[in-house]
Short mmCIF file of C-alpha atoms (C1' of nucleotides) in Angstrom, two decimals:
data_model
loop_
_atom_site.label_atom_id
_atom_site.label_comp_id
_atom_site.label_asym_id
_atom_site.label_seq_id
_atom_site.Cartn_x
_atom_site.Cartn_y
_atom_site.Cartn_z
CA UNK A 9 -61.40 145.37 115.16
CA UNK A 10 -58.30 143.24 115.96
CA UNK A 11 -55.24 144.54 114.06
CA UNK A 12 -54.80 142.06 110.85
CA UNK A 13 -51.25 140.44 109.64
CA UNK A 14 -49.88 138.46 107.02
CA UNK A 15 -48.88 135.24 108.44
CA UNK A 16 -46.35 133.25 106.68
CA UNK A 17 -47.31 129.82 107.56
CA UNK A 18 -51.04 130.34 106.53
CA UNK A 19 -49.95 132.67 103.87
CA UNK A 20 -52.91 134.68 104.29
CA UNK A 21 -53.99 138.19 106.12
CA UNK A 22 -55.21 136.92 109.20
CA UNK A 23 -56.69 138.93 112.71
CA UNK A 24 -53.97 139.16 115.26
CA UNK A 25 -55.27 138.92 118.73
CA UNK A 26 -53.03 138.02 121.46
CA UNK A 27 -53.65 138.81 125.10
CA UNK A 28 -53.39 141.52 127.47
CA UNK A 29 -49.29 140.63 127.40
CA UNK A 30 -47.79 140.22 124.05
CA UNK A 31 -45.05 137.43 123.45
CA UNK A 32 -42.40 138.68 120.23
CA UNK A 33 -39.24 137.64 119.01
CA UNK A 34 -37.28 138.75 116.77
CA UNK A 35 -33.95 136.93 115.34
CA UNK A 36 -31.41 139.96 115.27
CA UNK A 37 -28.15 140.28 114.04
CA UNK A 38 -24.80 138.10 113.88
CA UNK A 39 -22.28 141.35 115.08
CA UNK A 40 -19.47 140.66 112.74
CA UNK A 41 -19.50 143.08 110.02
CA UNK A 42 -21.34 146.27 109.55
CA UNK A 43 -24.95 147.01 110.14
CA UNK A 44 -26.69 148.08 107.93
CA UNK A 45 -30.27 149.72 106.27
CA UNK A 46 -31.63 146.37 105.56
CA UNK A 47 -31.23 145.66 109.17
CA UNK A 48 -32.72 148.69 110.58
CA UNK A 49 -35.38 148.49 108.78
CA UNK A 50 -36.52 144.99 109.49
CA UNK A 51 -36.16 146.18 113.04
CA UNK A 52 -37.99 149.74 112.51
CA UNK A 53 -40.63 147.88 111.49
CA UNK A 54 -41.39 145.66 114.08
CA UNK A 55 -41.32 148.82 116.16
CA UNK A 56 -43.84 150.07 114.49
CA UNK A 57 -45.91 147.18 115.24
CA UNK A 58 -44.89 147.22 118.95
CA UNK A 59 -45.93 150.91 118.80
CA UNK A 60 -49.24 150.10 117.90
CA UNK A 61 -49.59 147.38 119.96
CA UNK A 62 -48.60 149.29 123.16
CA UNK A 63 -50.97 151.87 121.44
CA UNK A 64 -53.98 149.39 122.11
CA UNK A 65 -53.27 148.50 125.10
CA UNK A 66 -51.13 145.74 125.40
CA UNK A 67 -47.71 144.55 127.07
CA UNK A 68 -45.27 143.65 124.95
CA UNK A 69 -42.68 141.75 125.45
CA UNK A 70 -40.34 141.73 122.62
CA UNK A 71 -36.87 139.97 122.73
CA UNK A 72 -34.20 140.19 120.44
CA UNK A 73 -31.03 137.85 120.18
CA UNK A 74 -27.29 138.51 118.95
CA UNK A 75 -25.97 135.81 117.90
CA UNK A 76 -22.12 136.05 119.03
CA UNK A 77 -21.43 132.82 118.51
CA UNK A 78 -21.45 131.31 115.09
CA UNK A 79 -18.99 130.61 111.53
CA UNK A 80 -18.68 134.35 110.32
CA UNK A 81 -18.19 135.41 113.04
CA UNK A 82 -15.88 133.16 113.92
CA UNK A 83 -13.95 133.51 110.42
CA UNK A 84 -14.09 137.32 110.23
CA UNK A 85 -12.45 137.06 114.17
CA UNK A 86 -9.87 135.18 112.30
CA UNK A 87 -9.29 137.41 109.70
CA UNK A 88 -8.60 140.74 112.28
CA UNK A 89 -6.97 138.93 114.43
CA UNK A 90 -8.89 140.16 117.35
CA UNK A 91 -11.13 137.89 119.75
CA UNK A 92 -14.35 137.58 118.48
CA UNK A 93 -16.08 138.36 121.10
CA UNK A 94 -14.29 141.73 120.93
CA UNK A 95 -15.37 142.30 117.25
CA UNK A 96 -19.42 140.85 118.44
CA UNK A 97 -19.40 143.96 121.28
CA UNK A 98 -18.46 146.37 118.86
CA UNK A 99 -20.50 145.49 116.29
CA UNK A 100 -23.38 145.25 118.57
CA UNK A 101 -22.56 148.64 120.12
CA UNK A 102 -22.98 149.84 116.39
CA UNK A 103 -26.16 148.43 116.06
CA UNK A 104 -27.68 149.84 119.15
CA UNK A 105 -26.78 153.27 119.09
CA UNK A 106 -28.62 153.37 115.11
CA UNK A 107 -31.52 151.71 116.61
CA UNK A 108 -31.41 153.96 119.29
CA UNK A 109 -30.97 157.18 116.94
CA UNK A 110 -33.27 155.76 114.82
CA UNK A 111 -36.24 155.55 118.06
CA UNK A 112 -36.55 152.32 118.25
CA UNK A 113 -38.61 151.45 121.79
CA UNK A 114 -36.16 149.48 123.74
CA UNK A 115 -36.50 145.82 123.51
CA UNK A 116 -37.34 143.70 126.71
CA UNK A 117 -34.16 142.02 126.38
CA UNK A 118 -31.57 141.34 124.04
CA UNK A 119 -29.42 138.68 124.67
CA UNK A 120 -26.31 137.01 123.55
CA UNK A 121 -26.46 133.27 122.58
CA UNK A 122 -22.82 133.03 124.50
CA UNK A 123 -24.97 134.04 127.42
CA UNK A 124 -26.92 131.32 126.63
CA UNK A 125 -24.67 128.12 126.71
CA UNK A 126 -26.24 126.38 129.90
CA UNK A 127 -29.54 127.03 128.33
CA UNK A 128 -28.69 125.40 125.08
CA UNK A 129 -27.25 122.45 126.76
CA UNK A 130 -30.49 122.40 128.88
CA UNK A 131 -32.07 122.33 125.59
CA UNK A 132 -30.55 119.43 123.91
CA UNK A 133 -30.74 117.59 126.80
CA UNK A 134 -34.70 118.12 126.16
CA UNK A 135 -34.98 117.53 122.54
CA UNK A 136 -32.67 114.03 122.95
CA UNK A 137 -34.74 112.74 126.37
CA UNK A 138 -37.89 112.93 123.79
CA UNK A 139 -36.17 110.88 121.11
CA UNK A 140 -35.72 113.76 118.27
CA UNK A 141 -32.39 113.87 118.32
CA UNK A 142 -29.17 111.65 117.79
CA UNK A 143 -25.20 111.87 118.65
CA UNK A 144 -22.83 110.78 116.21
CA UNK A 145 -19.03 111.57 117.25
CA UNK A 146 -19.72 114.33 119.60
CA UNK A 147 -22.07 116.06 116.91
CA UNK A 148 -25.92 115.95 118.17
CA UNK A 149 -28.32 116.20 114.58
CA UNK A 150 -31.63 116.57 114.65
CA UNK A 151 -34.02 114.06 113.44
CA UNK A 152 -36.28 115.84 110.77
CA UNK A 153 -38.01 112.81 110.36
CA UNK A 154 -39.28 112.98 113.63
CA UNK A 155 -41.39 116.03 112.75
CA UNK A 156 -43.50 115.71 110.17
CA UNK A 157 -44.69 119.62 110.13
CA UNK A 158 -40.97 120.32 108.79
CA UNK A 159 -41.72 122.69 106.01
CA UNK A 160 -44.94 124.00 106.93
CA UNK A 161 -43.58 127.38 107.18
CA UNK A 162 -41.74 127.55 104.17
CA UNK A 163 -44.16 125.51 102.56
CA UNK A 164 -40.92 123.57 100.58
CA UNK A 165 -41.82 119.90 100.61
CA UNK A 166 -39.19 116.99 101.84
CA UNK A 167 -38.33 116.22 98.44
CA UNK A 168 -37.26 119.91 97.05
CA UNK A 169 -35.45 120.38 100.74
CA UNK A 170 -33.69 117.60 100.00
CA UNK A 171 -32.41 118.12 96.61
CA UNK A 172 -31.78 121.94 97.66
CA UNK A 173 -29.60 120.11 100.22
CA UNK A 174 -27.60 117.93 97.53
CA UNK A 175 -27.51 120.67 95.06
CA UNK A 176 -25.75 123.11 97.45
CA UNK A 177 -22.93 120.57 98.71
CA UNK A 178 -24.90 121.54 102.39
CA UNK A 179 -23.66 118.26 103.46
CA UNK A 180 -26.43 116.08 103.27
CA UNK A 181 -24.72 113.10 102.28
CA UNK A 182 -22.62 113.33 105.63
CA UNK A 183 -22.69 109.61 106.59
CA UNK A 184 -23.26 111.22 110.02
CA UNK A 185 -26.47 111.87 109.02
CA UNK A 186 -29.62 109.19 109.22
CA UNK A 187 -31.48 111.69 106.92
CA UNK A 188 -30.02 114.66 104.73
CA UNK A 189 -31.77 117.46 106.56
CA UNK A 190 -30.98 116.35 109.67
CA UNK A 191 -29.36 119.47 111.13
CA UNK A 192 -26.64 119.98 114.11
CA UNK A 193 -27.66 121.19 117.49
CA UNK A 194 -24.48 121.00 118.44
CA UNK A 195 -20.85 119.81 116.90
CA UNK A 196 -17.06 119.78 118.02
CA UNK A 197 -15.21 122.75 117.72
CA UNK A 198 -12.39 123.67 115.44
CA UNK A 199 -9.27 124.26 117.46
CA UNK A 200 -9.10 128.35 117.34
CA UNK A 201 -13.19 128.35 118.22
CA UNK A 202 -15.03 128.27 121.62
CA UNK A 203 -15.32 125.25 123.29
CA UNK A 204 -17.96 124.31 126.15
CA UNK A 205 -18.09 121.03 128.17
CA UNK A 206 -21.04 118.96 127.53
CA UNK A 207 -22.10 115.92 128.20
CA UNK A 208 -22.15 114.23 124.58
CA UNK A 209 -18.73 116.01 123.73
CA UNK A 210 -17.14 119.07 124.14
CA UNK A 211 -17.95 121.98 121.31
CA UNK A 212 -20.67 125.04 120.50
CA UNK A 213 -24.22 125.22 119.46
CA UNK A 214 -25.23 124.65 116.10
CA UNK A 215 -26.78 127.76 114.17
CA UNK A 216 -30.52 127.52 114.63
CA UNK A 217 -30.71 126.27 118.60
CA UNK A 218 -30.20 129.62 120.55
CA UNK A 219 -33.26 131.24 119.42
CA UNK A 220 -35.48 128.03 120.44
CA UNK A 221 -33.68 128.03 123.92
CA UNK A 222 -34.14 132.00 124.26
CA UNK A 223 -37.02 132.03 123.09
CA UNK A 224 -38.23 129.41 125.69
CA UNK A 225 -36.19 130.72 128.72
CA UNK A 226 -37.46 134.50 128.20
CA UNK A 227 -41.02 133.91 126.10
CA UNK A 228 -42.04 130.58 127.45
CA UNK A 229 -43.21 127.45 125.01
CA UNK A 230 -45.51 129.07 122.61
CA UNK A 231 -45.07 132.88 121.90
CA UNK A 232 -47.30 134.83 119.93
CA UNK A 233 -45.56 136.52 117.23
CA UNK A 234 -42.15 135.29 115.66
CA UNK A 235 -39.79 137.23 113.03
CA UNK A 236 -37.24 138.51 111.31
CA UNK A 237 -36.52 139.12 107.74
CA UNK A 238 -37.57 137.20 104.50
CA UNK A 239 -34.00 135.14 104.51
CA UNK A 240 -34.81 133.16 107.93
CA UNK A 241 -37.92 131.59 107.10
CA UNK A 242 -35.60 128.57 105.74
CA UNK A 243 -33.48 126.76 106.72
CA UNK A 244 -33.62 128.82 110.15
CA UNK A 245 -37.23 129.37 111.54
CA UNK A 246 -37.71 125.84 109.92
CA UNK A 247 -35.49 124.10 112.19
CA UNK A 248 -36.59 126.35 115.04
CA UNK A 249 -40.04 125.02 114.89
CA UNK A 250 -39.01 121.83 114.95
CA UNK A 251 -36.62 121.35 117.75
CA UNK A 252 -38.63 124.06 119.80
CA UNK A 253 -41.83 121.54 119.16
CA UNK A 254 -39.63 118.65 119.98
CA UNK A 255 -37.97 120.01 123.06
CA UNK A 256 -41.37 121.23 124.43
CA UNK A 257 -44.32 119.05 122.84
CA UNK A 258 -46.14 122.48 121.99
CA UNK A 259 -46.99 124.98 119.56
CA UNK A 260 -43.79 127.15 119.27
CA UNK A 261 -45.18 130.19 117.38
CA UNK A 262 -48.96 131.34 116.90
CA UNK A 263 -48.12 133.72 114.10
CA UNK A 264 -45.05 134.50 111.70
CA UNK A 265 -44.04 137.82 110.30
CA UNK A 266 -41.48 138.50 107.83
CA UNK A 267 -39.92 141.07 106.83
CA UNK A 268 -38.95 141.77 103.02
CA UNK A 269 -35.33 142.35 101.95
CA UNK A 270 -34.25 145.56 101.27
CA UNK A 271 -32.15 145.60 97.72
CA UNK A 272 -28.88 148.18 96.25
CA UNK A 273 -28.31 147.87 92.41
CA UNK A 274 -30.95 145.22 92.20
CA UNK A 275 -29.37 143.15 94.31
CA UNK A 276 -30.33 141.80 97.65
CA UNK A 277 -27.98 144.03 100.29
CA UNK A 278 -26.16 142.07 102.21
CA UNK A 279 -22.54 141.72 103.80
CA UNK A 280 -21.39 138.92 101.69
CA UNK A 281 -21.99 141.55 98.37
CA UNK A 282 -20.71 144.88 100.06
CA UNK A 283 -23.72 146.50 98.60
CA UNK A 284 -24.51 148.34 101.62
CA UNK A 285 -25.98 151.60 102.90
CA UNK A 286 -25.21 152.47 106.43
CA UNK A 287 -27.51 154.02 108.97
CA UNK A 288 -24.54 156.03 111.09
CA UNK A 289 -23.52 157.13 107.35
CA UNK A 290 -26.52 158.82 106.66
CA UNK A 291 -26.80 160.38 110.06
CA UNK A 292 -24.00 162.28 109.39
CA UNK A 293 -26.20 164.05 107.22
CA UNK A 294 -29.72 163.61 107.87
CA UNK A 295 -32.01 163.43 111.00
CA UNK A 296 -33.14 159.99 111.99
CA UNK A 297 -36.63 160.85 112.08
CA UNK A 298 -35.95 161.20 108.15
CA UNK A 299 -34.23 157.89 107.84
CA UNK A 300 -36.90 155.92 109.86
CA UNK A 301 -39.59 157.51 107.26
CA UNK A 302 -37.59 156.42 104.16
CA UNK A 303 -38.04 152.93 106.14
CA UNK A 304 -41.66 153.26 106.44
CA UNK A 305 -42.44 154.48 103.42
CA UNK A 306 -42.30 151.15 102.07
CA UNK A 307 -44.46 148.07 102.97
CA UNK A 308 -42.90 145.79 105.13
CA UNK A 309 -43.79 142.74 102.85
CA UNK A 310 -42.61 144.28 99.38
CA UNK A 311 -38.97 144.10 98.96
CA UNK A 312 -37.56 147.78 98.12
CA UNK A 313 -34.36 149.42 96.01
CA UNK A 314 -32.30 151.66 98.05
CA UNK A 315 -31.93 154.60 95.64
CA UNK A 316 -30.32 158.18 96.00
CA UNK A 317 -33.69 160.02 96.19
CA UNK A 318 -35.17 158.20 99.05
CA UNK A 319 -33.18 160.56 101.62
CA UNK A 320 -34.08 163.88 100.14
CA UNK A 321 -37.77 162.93 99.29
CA UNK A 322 -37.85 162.19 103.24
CA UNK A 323 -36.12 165.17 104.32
CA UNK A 324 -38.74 167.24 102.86
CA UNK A 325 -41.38 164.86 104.37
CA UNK A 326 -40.18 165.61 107.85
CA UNK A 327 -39.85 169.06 107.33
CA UNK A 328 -43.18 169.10 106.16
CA UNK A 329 -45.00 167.66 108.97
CA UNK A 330 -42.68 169.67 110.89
CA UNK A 331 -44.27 172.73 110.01
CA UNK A 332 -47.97 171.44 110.54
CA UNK A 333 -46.62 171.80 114.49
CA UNK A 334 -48.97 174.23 116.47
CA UNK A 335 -51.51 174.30 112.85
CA UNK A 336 -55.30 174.78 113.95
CA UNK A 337 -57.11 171.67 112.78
CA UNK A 338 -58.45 168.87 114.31
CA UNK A 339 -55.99 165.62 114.55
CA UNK A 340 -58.67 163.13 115.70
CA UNK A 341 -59.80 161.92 112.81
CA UNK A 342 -56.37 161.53 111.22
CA UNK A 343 -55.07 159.86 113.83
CA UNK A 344 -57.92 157.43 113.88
CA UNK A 345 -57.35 156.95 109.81
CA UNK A 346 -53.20 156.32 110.44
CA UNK A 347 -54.29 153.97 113.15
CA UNK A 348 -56.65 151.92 110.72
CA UNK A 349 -53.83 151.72 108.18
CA UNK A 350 -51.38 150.11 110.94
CA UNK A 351 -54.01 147.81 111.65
CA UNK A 352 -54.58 146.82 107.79
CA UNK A 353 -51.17 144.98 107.78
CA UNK A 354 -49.43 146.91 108.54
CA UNK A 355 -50.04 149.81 105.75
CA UNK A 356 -47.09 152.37 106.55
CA UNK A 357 -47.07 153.77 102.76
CA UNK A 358 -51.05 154.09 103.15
CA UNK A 359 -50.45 155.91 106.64
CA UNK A 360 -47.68 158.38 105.59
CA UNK A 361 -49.74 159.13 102.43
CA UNK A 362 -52.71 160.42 105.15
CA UNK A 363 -50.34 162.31 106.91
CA UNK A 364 -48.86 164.22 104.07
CA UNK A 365 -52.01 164.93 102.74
CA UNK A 366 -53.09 166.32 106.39
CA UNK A 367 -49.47 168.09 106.78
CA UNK A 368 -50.60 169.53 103.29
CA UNK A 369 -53.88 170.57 104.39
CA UNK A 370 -52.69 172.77 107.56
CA UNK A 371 -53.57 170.11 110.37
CA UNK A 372 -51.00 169.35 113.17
CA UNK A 373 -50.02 166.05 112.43
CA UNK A 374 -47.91 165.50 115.79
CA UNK A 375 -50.09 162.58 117.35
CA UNK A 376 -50.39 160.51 113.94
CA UNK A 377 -46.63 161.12 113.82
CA UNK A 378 -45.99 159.66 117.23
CA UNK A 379 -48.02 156.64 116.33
CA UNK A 380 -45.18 155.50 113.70
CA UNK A 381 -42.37 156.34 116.34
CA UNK A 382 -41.72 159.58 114.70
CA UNK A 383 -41.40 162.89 117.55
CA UNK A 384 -42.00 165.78 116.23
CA UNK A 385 -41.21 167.77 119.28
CA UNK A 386 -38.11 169.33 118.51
CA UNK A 387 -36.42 170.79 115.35
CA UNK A 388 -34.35 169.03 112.44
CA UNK A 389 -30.86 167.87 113.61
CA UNK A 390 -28.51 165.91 111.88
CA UNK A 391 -25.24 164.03 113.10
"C1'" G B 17 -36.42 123.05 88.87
"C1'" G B 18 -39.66 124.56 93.27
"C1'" C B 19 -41.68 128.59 95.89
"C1'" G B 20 -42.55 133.78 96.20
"C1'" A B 21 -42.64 138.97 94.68
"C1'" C B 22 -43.16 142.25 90.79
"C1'" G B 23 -44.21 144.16 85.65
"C1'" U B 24 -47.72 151.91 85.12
"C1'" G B 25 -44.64 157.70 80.79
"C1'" G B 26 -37.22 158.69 79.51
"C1'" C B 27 -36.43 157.24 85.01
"C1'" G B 28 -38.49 156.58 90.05
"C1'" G B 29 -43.16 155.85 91.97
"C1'" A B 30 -48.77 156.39 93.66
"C1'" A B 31 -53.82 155.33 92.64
"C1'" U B 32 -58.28 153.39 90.53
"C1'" G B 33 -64.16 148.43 87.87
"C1'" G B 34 -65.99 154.12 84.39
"C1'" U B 35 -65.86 161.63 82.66
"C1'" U B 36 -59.48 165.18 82.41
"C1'" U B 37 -54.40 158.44 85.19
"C1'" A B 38 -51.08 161.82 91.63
"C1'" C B 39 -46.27 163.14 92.81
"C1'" G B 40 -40.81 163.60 92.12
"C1'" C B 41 -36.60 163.74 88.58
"C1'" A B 42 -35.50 164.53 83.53
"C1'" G B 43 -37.36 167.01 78.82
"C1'" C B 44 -39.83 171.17 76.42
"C1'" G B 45 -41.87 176.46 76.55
"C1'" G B 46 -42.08 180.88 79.39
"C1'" C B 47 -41.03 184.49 83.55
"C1'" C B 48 -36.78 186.23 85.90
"C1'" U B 49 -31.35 187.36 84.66
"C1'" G B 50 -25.93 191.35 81.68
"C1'" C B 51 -25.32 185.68 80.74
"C1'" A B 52 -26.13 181.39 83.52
"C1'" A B 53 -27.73 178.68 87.80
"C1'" A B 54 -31.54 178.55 91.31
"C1'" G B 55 -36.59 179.72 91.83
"C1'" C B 56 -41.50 180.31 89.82
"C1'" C B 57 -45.49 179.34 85.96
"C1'" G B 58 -47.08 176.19 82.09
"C1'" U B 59 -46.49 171.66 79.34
"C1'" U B 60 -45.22 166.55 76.37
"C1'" U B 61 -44.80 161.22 77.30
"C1'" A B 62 -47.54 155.24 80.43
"C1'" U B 63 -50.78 151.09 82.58
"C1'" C B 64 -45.94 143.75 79.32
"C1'" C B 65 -48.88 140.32 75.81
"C1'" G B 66 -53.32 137.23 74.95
"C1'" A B 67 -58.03 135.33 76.43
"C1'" G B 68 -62.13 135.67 79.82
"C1'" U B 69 -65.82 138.12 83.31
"C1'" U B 70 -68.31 143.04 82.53
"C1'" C B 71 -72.35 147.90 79.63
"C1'" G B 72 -67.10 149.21 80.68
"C1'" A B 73 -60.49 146.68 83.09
"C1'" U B 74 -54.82 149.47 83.84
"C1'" U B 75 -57.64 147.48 88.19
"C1'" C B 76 -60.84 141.07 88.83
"C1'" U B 77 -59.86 135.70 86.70
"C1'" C B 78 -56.89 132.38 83.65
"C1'" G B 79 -52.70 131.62 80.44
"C1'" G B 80 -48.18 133.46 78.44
"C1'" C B 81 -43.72 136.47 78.45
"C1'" G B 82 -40.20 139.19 81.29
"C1'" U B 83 -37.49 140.97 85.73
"C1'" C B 84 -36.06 139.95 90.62
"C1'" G B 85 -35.58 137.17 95.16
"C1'" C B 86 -35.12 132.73 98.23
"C1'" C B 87 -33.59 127.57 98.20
"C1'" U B 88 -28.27 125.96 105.15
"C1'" C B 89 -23.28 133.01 105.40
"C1'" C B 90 -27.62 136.11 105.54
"C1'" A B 91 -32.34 141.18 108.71
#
RNA sequence: GGCGACGUGGCGGAAUGGUUUACGCAGCGGCCUGCAAAGCCGUUUAUCCGAGUUCGAUUCUCGGCGUCGCCUCCA
């Protein structure tokens, strides 16, 4: 039995079954202000999926981008005063040692989209030589009506995109433009931002083209699995699709995962709000292995309330499977039920529920553990 | 407006086509205590509304109502 996902574009459970080597990737973070729960947790969980691929047998090869190069970044640089590259390293640094507290298997790579500036020229070069894209002024825009699968993802039709567009002042009447979705691969800078030569005009990349251009330069043209939380699927894996399909003439992605937001006073948390919890926060005071289980609790597809009993509840969880260490019992068939649950979706809350139950019972839960990416091979520690 | 998620006791939150609907917090009673706290034992309170399918629905279907999210800053 293949392991089954929800896959946004088909919007159904469907069987995932890549090859021997798996092909992932992830859109990660823009480093310019904290990082938070919501973000480890869309990340925790895609660990747990690598886990369980590796777990049955495959390669994966998972890559992750930072995305150093963009507006708020840009504007919070501004703000400090201090080079925003500067503010992207230690922001990144911040996010990588909670992912690493938190176990997260190193990715295959990670890398930066200002790493990535010859490839994104490359790129556009690729999409224009095929006719889907158009310079105005130094500014290259994608031509949505090139591709008529725009949407299909999202499942928003041309006409609600478009009055989304107008609605929002996103600038789709920008005379620029031939159509109001059109999007920028890449525009003139302002005259504090990055600038790189290029051919039509000096300037950066727009938002969305770094992934398709990592994406293809570490992953190939079509990779397996594609993700990232909820608040990508549009505008941003949209226009991935698109110029990725333009650039290359193939399938870009054979299955999208999503990952649900994760919500503070019933709000979606997010920098913009400053409704945040903070991963190195609560380290100070509990162990990771606790933090990663008030993660997994949840299901990744069902958006969840951060609330001030989540950290207890899992402190006690962890110390309870901690004490089912060296119990009599046989583990086999537990491990085979946790392992059915991961393959249902997904089905962490289903999984944990079997191993509390188990923990309860007096079996040693330490393999079913390991299968979520939680070690129970040495005592609590916190900080 | 479109799309999506969700509506279980005072709160949070599981589970299920069928005798007694988990668990946690709070509440109540008791044990303990000089008094209290903690701890322990016991215990009260629930499936949004309507229609349908069914011998039977909280669970499935349809329609309402409500809450929330997304809709170019966003994991």
């Amino acid at each position: 039995m293949p392991i089954r996902l929800y896959d946004t574009a088909r919007r159904e459970v469907v069987p995932f079954e890549p090859g021997p080597l798996v092909t992932m990737y992830t859109c990660g973070i823009t480093p310019y202000d904290a990082t938070h729960l919501g973000h480890a947790s869309t990340f925790v969980f895609y660990d747990v999926l690598q886990r369980r691929l590796i777990d049955l047998g495959h390669q994966v090869r998972c890559v992750r981008n930072v995305t150093d190069v963009d507006d708020p970044l840009f504007a919070k640089a501004r703000e400090l005063g201090v080079h925003y590259l500067d503010l992207a390293a230690g922001e990144e640094a911040r996010f990588n040692r909670d992912m690493e507290a938190l176990e997260a298997l190193p990715v295959h790579s990670a890398p930066r989209a200002s790493s990535a500036i010859s490839d994104i020229r490359g790129f556009i070069g690729m999409v224009l030589d095929r006719g889907y894209a158009y310079v105005v002024d130094g500014s290259v825009f994608f031509d949505v009506s090139k591709s008529p699968g725009f949407g299909e993802i999202s499942h928003y039709t041309n006409e609600q995109m478009v009055a989304f567009a107008r609605e929002r002042g996103g600038n789709p009447d920008d005379p620029a433009k031939r159509n109001p979705l059109d999007f920028v691969l890449w525009h003139p800078s302002a005259p504090d931002e990055p600038s790189w030569d290029a051919m039509w005009g000096p300037g950066r990349p727009g938002w969305h083209i770094e992934c398709s251009a990592l994406a293809l330069r570490e992953l190939g043209t079509t990779i397996d699995l594609h993700g990232g939380g909820t608040d990508l699927i549009f505008p941003h894996h949209e226009c991935e699709r698109a110029q990725s399909e333009a650039a290359t003439g193939e399938p870009f992605v054979r299955h999208w995962m999503h990952v649900a937001m994760v919500h503070m006073d019933g709000e979606k948390m997010s920098k913009s709000l400053g409704n945040l919890v903070f991963v190195d926060k609560l380290r100070e005071t509990y162990d990771p292995r606790s933090i990663r289980l008030g993660i997994i609790e949840h299901h990744y597809r069902r958006e969840w309330e951060w609330d001030e009993s989540l950290m207890p509840r899992n402190h006690a969880r962890l110390l309870a499977w901690l004490g089912s260490v060296g119990a009599g019992g046989s583990a086999t068939s537990l491990l085979d039920a946790v392992r059915e649950r991961l393959d249902d979706d997904l089905d962490t809350p289903g999984a944990l529920a079997l191993i509390d139950e188990a923990a309860k019972r007096g079996t040693d839960v330490t393999p079913a553990a390991a299968v979520l990416g939680v070690n129970l091979g040495r005592p609590v520690s916190v900080g």
